Coordinates of C-alpha atoms in Angstrom, one line a residue:
X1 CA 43.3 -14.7 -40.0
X2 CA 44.1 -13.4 -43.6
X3 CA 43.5 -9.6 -42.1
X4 CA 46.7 -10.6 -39.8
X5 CA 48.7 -12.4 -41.8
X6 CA 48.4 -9.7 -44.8
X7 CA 49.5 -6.8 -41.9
X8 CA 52.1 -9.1 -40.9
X9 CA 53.6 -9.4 -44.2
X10 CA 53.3 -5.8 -44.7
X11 CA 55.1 -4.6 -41.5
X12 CA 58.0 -7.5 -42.7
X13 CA 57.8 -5.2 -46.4
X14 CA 58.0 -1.8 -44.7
X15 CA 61.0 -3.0 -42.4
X16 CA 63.0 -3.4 -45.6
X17 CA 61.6 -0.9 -47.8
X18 CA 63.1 1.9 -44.7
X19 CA 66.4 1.3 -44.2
X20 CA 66.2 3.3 -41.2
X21 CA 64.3 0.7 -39.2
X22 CA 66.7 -1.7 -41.1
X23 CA 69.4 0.0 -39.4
X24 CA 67.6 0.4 -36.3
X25 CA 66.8 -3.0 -36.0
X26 CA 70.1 -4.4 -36.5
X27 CA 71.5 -2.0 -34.3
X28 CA 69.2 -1.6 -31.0
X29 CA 70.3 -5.0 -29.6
X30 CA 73.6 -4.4 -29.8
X31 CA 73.4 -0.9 -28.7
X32 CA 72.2 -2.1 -25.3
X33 CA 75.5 -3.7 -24.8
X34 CA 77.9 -1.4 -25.8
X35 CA 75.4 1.2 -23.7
X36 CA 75.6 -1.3 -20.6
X37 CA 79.3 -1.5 -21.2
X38 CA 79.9 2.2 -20.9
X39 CA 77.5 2.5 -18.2
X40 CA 79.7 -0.3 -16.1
X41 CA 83.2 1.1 -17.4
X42 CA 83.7 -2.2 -18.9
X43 CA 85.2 -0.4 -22.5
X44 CA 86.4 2.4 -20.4
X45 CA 89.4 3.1 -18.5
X46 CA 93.3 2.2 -18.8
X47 CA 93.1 -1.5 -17.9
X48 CA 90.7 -1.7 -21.1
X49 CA 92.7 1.1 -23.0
X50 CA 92.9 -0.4 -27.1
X51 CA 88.7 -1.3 -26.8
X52 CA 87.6 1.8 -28.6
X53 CA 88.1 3.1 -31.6
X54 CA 88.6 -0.3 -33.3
X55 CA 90.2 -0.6 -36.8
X56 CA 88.1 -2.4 -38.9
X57 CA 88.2 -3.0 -43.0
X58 CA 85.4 -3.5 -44.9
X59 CA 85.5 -4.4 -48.3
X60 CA 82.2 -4.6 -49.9
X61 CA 81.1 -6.1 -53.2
X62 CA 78.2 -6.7 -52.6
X63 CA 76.7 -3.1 -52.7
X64 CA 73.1 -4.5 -52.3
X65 CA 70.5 -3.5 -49.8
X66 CA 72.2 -5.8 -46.7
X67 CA 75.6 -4.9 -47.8
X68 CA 75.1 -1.0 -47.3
X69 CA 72.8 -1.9 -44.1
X70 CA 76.3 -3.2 -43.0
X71 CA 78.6 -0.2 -44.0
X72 CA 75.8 1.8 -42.0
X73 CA 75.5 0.4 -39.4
X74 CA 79.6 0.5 -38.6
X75 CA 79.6 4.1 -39.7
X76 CA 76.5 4.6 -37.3
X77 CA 76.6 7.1 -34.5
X78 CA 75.6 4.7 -31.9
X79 CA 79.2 2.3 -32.9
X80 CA 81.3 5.8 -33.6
X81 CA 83.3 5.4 -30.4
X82 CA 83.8 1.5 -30.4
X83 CA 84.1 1.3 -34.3
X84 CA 87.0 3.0 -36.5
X85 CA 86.4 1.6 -40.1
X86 CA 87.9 2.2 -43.4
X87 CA 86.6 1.1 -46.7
X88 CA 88.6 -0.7 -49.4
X89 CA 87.6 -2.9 -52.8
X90 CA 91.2 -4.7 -52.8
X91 CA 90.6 -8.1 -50.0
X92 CA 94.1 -8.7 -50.5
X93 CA 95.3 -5.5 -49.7
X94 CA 92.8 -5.8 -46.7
X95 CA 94.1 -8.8 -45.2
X96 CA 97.9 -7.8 -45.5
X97 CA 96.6 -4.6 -43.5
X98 CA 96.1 -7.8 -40.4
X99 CA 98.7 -9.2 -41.1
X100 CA 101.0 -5.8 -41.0
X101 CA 98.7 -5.9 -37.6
X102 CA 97.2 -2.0 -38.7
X103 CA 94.1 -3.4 -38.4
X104 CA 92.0 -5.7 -36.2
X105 CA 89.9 -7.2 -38.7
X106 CA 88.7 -7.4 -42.4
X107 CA 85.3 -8.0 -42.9
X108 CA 84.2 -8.9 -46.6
X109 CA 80.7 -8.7 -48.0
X110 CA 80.8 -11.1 -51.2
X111 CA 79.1 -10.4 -54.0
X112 CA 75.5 -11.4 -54.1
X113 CA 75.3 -11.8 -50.5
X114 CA 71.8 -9.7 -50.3
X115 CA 70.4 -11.3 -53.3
X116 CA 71.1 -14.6 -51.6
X117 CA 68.8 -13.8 -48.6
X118 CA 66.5 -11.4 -50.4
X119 CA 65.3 -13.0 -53.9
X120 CA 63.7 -12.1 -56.2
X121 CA 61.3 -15.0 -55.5
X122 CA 60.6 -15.6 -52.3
X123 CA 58.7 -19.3 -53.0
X124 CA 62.2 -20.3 -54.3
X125 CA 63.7 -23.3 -52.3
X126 CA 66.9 -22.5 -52.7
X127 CA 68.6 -22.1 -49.0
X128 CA 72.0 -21.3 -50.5
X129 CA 73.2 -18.3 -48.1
X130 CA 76.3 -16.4 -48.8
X131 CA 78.3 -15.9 -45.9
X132 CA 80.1 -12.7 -44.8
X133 CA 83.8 -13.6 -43.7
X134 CA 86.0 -12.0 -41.0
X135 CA 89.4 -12.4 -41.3
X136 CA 90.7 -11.2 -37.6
X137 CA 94.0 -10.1 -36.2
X138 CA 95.2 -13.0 -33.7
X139 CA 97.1 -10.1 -31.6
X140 CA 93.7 -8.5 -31.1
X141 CA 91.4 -11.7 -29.8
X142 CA 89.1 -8.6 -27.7
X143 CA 88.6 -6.6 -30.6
X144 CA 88.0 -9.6 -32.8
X145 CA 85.5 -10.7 -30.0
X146 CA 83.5 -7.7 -30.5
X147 CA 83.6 -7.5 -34.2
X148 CA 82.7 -11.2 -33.8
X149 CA 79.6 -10.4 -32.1
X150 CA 78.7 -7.5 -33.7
X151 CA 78.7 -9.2 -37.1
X152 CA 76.7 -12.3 -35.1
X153 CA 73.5 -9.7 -34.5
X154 CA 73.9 -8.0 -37.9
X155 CA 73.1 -11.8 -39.2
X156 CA 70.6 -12.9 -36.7
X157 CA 68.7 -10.5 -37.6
X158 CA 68.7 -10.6 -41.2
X159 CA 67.8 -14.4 -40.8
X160 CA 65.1 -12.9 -38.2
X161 CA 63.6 -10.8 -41.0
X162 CA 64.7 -13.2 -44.0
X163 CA 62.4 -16.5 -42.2
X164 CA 59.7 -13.5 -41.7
X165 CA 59.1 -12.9 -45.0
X166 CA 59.5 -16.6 -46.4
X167 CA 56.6 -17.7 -43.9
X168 CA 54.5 -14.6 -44.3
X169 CA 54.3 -15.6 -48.1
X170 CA 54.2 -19.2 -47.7
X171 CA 51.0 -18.5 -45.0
X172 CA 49.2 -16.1 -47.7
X173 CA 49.5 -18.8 -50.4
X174 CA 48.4 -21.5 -48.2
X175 CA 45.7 -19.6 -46.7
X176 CA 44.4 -18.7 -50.3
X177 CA 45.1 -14.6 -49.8
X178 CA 47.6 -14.6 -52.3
X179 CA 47.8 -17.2 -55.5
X180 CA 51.0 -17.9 -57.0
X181 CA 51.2 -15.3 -59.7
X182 CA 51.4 -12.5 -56.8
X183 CA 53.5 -14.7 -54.7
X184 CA 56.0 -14.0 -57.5
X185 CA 55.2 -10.5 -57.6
X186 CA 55.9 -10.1 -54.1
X187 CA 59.0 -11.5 -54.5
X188 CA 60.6 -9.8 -57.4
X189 CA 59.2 -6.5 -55.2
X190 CA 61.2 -7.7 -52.3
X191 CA 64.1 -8.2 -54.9
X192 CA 64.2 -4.8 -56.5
X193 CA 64.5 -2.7 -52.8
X194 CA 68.0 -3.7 -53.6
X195 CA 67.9 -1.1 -56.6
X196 CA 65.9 1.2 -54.8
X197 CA 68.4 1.2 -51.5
X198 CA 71.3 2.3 -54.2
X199 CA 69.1 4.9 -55.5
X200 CA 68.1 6.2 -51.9
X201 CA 72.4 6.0 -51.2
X202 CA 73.7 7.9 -54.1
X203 CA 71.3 10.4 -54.3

């Protein structure tokens, strides 16, 4: 039992050591619809003419792990011919871009928002998650639909992988694999991926 729950936990470390998978994990469900969607014409043709290419804002100040898993996945091959996104720092200047109606949404990462689902303790009890905000264009209810969505999987599955690697830990402590001195270990780990996604980024 301790041989699975230590490769369990270590499959949940590798998934967000490689943001590749990261990517890939956030990405394959909702690939299958847009694939399904092209397959079936349904974001083809002039009766759906304005589906792709979507304006999109994101302004991101949270430049942690999930943040950039965000920005990549948008900028991602697989979303290039639904997803047209442009990068700001100014929110305000964001939103005025909807309300102008030259975009059809904003989506802002807050600050802290990866810290707040990836700590650098994972025993810590603290369930205070910050939330990413869309701010949509009312003119553009479709296109705010599928941003909607899209930003729906993106946080399933960080709460997917987030719950994975509370109860992996919380299993290895209880089932006497880990004591609490490596419990905290493992979490400040899990905390400084955040450093080593910027590193991996900018170089």
């Amino acid at each position: 039992m301790r041989k699975l729950l230590i490769i369990a936990f270590k499959d949940v470390l590798l998934i967000f050591r490689d943001r590749a998978a990261l990517l890939f994990m956030f990405l394959a469900p909702f690939a299958l619809t847009i694939g399904l969607g092209l397959a079936t014409g349904s974001f083809s043709g002039k009766s759906n003419s304005g589906i792709l290419d979507l304006p999109i804002v994101i302004v991101n100040d949270d430049n942690g792990q999930l943040g950039n898993a965000l920005v990549e996945m948008v900028q991602s091959d697989q979303l290039a011919d639904l997803l047209e996104p442009e990068f700001l720092t100014d929110l305000e200047i964001a939103r005025k871009m909807v309300d102008d109606n030259k975009t059809v949404a904003v989506v802002y990462v807050p600050a802290g928002f990866t810290n707040s689902i990836i700590p650098n303790d994972v025993t810590s009890n603290s369930t205070q998650i910050i939330q990413l905000e869309l701010y949509g264009n009312p003119s553009s209810p479709t296109g705010v639909g599928i941003v909607k969505n899209l930003l729906e999987q993106f946080i399933s599955e960080v709460e997917v992988g987030r719950v994975s690697g509370t109860l992996a830990v919380t299993q290895l402590l209880e089932s006497g694999a880990i004591d609490p001195s490596q419990a905290m270990k493992i979490g400040q780990a899990v905390g400084e991926l955040q450093t080593d996604t910027q590193v991996g980024t900018s170089s």
